[in-house]
Coordinates of C-alpha atoms in Angstrom, one line a residue:
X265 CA 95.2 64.2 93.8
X266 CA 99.1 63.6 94.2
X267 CA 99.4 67.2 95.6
X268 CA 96.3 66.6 98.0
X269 CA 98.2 62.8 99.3
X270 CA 101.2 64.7 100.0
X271 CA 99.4 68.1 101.9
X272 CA 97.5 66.1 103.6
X273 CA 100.0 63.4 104.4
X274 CA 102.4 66.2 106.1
X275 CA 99.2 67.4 108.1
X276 CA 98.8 64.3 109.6
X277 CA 102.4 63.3 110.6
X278 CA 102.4 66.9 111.9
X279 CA 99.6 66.0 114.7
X280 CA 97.6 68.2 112.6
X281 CA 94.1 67.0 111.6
X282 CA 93.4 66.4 107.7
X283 CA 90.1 65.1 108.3
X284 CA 87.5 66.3 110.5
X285 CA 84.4 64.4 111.2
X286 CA 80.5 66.2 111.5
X287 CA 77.8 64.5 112.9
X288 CA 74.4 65.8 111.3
X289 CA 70.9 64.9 111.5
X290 CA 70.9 62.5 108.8
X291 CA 74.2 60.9 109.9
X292 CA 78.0 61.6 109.6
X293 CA 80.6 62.9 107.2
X294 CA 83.7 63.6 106.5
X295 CA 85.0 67.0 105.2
X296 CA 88.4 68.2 104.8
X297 CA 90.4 70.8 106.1
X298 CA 90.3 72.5 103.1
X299 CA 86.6 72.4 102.6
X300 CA 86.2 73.9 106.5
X301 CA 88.6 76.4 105.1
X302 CA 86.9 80.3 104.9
X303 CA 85.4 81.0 101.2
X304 CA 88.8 82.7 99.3
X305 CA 87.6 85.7 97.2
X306 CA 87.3 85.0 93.6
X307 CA 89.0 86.0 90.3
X308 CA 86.4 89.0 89.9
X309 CA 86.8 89.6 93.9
X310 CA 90.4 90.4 93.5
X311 CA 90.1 92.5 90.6
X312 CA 87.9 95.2 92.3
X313 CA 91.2 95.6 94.5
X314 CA 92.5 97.6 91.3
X315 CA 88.8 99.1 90.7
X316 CA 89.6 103.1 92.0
X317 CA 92.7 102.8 90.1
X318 CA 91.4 102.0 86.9
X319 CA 88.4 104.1 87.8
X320 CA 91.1 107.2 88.0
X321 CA 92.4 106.3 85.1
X322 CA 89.1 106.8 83.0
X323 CA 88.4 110.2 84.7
X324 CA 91.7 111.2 83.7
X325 CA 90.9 110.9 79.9
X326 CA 87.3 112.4 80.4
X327 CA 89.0 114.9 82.1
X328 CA 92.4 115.2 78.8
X329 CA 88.8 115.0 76.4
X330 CA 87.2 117.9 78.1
X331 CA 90.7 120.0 77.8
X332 CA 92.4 120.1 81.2
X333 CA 95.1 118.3 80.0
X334 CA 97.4 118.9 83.2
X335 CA 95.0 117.5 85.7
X336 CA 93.9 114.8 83.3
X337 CA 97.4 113.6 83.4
X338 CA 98.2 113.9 87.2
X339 CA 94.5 111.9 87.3
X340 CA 95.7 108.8 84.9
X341 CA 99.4 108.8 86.6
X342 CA 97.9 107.9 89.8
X343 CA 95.6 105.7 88.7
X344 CA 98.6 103.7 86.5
X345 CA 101.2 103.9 89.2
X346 CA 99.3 103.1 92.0
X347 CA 97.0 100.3 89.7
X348 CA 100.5 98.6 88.6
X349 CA 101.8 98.8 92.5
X350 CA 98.6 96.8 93.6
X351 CA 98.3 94.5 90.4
X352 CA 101.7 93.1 91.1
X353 CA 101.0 92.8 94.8
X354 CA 98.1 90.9 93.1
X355 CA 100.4 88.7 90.7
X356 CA 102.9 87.4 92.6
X357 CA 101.0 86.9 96.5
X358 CA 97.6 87.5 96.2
X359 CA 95.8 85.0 92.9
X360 CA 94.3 82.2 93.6
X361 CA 96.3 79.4 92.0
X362 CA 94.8 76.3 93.9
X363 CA 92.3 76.3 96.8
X364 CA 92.5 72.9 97.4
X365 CA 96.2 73.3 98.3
X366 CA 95.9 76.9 99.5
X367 CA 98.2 78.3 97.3
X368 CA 98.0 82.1 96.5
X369 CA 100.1 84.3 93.9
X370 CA 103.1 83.4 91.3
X371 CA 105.6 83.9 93.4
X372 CA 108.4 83.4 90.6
X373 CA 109.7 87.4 90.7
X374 CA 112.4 87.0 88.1
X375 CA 110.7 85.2 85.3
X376 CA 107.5 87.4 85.7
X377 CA 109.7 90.5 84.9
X378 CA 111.3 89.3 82.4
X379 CA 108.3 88.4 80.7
X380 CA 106.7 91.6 81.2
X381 CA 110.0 93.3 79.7
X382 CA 109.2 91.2 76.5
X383 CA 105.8 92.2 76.5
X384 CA 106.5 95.8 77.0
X385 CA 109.1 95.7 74.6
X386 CA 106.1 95.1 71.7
X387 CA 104.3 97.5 73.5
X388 CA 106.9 100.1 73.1
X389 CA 108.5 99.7 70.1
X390 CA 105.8 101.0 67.2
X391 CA 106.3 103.9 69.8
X392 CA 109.8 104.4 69.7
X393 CA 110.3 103.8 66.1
X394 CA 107.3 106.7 65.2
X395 CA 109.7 108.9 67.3
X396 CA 112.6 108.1 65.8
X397 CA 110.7 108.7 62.1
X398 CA 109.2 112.0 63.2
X399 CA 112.7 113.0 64.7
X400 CA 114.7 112.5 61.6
X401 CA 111.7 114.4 59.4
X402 CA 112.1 117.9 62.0
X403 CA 115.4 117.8 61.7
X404 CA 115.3 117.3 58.0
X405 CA 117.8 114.4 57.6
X406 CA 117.6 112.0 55.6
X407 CA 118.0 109.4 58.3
X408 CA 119.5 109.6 61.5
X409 CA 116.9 109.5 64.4
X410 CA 117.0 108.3 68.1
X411 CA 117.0 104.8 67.7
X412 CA 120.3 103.9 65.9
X413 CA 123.5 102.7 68.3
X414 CA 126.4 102.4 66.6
X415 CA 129.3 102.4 69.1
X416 CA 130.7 99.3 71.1
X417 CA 131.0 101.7 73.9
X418 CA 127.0 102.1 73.4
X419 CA 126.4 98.9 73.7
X420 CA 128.6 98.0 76.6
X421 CA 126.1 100.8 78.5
X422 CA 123.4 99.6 77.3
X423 CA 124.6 96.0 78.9
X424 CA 124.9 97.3 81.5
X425 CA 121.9 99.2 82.6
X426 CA 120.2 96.8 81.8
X427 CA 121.9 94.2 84.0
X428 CA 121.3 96.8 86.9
X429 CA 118.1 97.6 85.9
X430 CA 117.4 93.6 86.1
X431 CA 118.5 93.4 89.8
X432 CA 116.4 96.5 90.5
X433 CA 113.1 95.1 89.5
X434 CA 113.8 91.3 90.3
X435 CA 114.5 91.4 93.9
X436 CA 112.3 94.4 94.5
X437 CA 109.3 92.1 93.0
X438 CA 111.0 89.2 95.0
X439 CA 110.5 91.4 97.8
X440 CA 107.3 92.1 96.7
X441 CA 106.1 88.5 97.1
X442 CA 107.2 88.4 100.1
X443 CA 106.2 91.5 102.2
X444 CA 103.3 93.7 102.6
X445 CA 103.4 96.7 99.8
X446 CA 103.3 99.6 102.5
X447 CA 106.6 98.2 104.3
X448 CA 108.2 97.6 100.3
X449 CA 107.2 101.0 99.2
X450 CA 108.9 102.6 102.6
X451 CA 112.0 100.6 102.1
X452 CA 112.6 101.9 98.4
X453 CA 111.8 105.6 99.1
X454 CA 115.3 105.5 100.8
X455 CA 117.0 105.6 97.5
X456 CA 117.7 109.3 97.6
X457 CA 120.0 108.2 100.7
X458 CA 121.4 104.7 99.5
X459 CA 122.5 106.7 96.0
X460 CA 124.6 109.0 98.2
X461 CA 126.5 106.4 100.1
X462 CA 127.0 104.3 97.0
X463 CA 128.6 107.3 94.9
X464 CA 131.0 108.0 98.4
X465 CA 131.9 104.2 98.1
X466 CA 132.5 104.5 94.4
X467 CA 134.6 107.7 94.5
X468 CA 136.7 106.1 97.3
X469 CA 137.5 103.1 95.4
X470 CA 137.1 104.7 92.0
X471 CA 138.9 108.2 91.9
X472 CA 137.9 110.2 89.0
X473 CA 134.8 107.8 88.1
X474 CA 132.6 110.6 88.3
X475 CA 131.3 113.8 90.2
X476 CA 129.4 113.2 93.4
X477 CA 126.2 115.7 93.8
X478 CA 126.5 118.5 96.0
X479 CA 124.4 117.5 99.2
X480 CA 123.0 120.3 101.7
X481 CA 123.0 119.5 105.4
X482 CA 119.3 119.9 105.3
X483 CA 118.8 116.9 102.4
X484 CA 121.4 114.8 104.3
X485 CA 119.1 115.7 107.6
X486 CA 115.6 115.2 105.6
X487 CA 117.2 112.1 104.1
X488 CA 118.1 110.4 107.5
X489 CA 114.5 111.1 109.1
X490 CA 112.9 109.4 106.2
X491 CA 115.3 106.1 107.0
X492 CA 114.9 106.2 110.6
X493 CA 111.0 106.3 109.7
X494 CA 111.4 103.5 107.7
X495 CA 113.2 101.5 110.2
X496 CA 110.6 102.1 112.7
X497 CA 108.0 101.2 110.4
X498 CA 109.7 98.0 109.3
X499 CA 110.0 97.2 113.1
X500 CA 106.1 97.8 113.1
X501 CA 105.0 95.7 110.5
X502 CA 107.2 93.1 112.0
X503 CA 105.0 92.9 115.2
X504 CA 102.1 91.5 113.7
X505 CA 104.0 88.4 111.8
X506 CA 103.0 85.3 113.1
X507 CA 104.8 82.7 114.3
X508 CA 106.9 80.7 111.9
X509 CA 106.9 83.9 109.1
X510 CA 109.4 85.7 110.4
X511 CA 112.0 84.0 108.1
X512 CA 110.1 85.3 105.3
X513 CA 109.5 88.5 106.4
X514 CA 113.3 89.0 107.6
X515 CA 114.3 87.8 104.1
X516 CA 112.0 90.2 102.4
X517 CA 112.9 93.4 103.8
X518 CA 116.7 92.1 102.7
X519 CA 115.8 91.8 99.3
X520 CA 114.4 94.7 98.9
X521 CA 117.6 96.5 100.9
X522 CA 119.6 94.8 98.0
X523 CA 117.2 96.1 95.7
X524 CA 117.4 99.7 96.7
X525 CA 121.7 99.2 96.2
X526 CA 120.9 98.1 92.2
X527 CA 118.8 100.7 91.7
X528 CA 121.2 103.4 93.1
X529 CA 124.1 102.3 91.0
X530 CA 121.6 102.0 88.1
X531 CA 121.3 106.3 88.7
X532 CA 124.7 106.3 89.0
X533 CA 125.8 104.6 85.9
X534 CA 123.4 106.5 84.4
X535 CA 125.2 109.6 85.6
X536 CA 128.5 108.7 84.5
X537 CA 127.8 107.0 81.1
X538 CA 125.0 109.7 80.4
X539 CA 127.4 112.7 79.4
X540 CA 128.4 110.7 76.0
X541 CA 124.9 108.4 75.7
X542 CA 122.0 110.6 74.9
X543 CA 119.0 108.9 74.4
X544 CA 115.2 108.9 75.2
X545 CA 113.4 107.3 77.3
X546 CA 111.5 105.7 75.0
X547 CA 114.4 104.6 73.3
X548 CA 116.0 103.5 76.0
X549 CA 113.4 101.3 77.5
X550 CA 113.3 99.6 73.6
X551 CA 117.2 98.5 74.1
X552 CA 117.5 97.3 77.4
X553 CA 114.4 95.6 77.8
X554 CA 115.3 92.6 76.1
X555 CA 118.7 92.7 77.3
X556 CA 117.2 92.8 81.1
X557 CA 114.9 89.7 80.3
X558 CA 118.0 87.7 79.6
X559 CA 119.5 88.6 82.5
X560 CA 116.6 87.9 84.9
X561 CA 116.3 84.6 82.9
X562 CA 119.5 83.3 85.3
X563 CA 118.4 83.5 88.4
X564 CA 114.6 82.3 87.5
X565 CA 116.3 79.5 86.2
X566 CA 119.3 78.8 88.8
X567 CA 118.0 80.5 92.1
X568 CA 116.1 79.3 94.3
X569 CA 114.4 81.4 96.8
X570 CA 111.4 81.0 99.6
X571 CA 108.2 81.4 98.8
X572 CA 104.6 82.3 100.8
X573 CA 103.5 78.6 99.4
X574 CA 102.8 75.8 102.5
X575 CA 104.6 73.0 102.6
X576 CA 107.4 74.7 100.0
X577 CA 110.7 75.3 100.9
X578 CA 113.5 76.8 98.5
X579 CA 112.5 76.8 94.5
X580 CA 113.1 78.3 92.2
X581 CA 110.8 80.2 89.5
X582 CA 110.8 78.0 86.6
X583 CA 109.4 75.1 89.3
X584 CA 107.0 77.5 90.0
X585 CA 106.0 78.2 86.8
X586 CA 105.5 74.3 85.9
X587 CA 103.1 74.3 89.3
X588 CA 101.6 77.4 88.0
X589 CA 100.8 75.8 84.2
X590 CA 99.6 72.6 85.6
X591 CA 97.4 74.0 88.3
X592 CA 95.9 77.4 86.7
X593 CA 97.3 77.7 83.6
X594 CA 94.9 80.7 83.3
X595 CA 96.5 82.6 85.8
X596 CA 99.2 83.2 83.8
X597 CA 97.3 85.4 81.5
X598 CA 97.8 87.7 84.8
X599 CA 101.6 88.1 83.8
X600 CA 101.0 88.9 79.9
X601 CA 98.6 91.5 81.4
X602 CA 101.1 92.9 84.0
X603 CA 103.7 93.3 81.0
X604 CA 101.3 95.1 79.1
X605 CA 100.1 97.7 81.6
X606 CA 104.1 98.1 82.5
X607 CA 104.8 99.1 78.9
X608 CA 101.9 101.6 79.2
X609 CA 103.1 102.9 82.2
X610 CA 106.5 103.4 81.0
X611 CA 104.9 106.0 78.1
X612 CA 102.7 107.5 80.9
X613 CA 105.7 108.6 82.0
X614 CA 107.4 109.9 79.2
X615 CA 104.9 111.7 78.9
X616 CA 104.3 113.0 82.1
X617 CA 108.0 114.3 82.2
X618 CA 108.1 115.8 78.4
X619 CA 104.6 117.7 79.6
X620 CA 104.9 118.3 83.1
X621 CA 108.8 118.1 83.8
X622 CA 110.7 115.5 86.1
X623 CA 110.7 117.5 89.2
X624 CA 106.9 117.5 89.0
X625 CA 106.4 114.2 88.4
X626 CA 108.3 113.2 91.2
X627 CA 106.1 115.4 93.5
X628 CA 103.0 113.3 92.1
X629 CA 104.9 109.8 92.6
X630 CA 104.9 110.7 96.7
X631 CA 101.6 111.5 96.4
X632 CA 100.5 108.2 94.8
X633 CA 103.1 106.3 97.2
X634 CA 100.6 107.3 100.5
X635 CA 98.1 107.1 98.3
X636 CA 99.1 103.2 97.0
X637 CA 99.5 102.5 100.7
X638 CA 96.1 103.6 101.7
X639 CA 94.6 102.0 99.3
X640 CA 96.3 98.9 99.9
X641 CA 95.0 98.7 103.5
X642 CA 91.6 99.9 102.3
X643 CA 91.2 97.0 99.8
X644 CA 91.7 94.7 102.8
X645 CA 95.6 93.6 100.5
X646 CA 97.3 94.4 104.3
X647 CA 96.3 95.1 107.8
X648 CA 98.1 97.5 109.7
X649 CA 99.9 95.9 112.9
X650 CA 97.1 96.7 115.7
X651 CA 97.5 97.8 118.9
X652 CA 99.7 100.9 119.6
X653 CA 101.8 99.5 117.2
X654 CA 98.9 100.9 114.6
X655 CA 99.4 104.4 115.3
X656 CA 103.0 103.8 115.2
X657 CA 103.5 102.6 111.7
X658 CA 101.2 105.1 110.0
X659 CA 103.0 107.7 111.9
X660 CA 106.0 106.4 110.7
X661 CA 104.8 106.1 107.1
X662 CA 103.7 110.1 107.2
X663 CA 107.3 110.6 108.7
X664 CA 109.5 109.0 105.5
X665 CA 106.9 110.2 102.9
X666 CA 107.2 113.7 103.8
X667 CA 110.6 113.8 104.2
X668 CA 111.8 112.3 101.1
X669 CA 108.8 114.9 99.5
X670 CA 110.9 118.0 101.3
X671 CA 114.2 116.3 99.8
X672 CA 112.5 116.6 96.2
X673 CA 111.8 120.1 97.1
X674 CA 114.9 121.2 98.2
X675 CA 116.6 119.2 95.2
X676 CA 114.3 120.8 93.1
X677 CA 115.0 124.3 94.7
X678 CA 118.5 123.9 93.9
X679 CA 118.1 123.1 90.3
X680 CA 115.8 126.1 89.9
X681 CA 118.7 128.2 91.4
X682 CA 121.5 127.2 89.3
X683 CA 119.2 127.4 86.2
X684 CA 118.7 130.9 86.9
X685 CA 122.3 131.3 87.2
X686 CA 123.1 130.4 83.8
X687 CA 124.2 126.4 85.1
X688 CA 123.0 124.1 82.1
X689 CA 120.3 122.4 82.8
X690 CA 118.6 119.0 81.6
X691 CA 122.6 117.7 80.2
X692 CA 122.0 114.3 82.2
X693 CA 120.5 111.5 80.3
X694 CA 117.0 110.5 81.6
X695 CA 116.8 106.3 81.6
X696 CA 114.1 104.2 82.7
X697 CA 114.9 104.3 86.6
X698 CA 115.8 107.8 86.7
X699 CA 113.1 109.1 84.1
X700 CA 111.4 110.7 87.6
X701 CA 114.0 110.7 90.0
X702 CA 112.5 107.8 91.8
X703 CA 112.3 104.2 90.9
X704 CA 108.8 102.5 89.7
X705 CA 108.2 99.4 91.0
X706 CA 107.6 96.9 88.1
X707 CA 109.2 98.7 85.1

């Protein structure tokens, strides 16, 4: 009620009317803005917005059960990545919290993630220590195994992915909450091309801190199409934002820039602290995922942000949460879920890589990027711009997916060539955010 006095208080000193009287038959009444308001689709509503991706996922392990493991796989990768791209769209903007007050979403990016690190850490350890057990029995040790640190200088990296590895997935769900999932999965794919520009940086202020990666001029061309597809899209989108949301959006597409930067200098340090740190992924994911829920715990805690909530301004994620608990307390079953289905997801791809191999996995996550996005405007979760501003975006969309899909070909190409030659191959460490050579966008 003391929510409702307060919404309806700033509708009236706004000119705007709270109350709007019908006359019927039988006489007058008075109904609220709120109850004029179009029906918002339920709980069960929402949910069928993940319905092909979880139907994917089931024909993926009829498929593993009837022995074509390969395209079994492929089948449940799809249905996971692009299921956990649209579930968290679903999470943080999209669930009802309130109706009354129109409030959609938990848009508190930094304390969702670091709850769903938690969860996944449970999720994944019984994994990573039957790894570790069956690792030490092959080799025929009496100990030993993948899951033992024992340097400070192991430690220190492990502190530090996981502190990039925090900024990577908190502002990119940030942005998440705040911008369509099309225009957020166009930003990202311009890692390749951020990476680049950060290792230049590094090398310029850092000389000696590492290698940078030999770069053909046809990746550095492929690589600037996709951003220049990006940008147009971005412009796009923008079109169709109406009038008093362009703070949001601007701030947004930002966040996710700045996300994109943590995520290319969490490759690199993975790069340059990889040649002495070998570990799994599985292994990895078990150390730094408590270590990234402390960090994101800061910021939910300290930083207030915008949100898609009327009549909020700045706040920050634990006020969120308290709105969240006192208003639908059930929602927040959502995030125990999301953590869940991101510790899945991290095995999914483990084992994608282990079966398939990196290169090919990376050729199915641009697949299931177009694939995310179409499904996304399908499931009525975005609307694309109208107008000639329509055919725009989706050309622009084609543009930056296949592009960054020839840079993963010619990458891989070169691989293949120096494997060939007798180059070693496989000596980099594989982390969480470079298990595939592309980010994932929750874990």
């Amino acid at each position: 009620r003391e929510e409702m006095r307060k919404v309806m208080g700033s509708r009236v000193e706004s000119g705007a009317p709270a109350v709007v009287r019908e006359v019927a038959p039988g006489g007058s009444r008075a109904v609220s803005a709120a109850a004029r308001a179009p029906r918002r689709p339920s709980m069960r509503e929402e949910m069928r917005k993940v319905a092909i991706p979880i139907a994917a996922c089931i024909l993926g392990a009829l498929t593993i059960m009837l022995g074509h493991k390969t395209a079994g796989l492929i089948s449940i990768y799809f249905g996971g990545q692009a299921g956990l791209s649209l579930f968290m769209k679903l999470v943080l903007s999209e669930t009802a919290v309130s109706e009354e007050l129109g409030l959609r979403g938990i848009p508190a990016p930094f304390l969702v993630t670091a709850a769903q690190q938690v969860v996944a850490w449970f999720v994944i350890l019984p994994v990573a220590v039957a790894s570790a057990r069956w690792s030490s029995r092959s080799e025929g040790s009496g100990g030993g195994g993948g899951l033992r640190v024992k340097s400070a200088k192991q430690w220190v990296a492990i502190l530090m992915f996981s502190a990039a590895f925090a900024g990577n997935i908190g502002l990119n769900n940030l942005s998440l909450s705040l911008i369509a999932v099309s225009l957020n999965m166009i930003i990202r794919s311009c890692l390749p091309i951020v990476t680049l520009l950060s290792q230049l940086a590094l090398a310029r202020c850092l000389p000696g801190a590492g290698a940078i990666e030999e770069t053909k001029t046809s990746e550095v061309l492929l690589m600037a199409i996709g951003v220049l597809c990006a940008g147009v899209a971005t412009v796009a989108s923008g079109s169709s934002i109406p009038i008093g949301g362009e703070g949001n959006y601007i701030f947004g597409c930002l966040v996710c820039l700045l996300s994109v930067v943590a995520a290319a200098f969490n490759l690199i340090l993975t790069r340059l602290l990889g040649s002495s740190f070998h570990m799994e992924p599985v292994d990895a994911c078990t150390y730094t995922s408590i270590p990234c829920a402390v960090f994101l715990l800061v910021p939910a805690l300290c930083m207030p942000h915008p949100t898609a909530w009327p009549h909020y301004g700045m706040i920050t994620d634990w006020e969120v949460f308290q709105k969240v608990l006192t208003l639908s307390p059930k929602t927040l079953g959502l995030v125990l879920m999301s953590g869940f289905f991101a510790g899945a997801y991290n095995l999914l791809q483990f084992l994608m890589v282990n079966y398939l191999s990196a290169t090919h996995t990376a050729f199915c996550g641009n697949f299931n990027k177009a694939a995310t996005i179409a499904l996304s405007i399908i499931m009525g979760m975005e609307q694309l711009p109208g107008g000639v501003w329509s055919g725009l975006m989706v050309g622009a969309i084609s543009g930056n997916i296949m592009s960054f899909t020839g840079f993963s070909y010619l990458k891989a190409t070169a691989k293949t060539a120096k494997a060939k030659d007798g180059a070693p191959a496989g000596s980099e460490t594989r982390l969480p955010s470079d298990v595939v050579g592309k980010d994932t966008i929750s874990t």
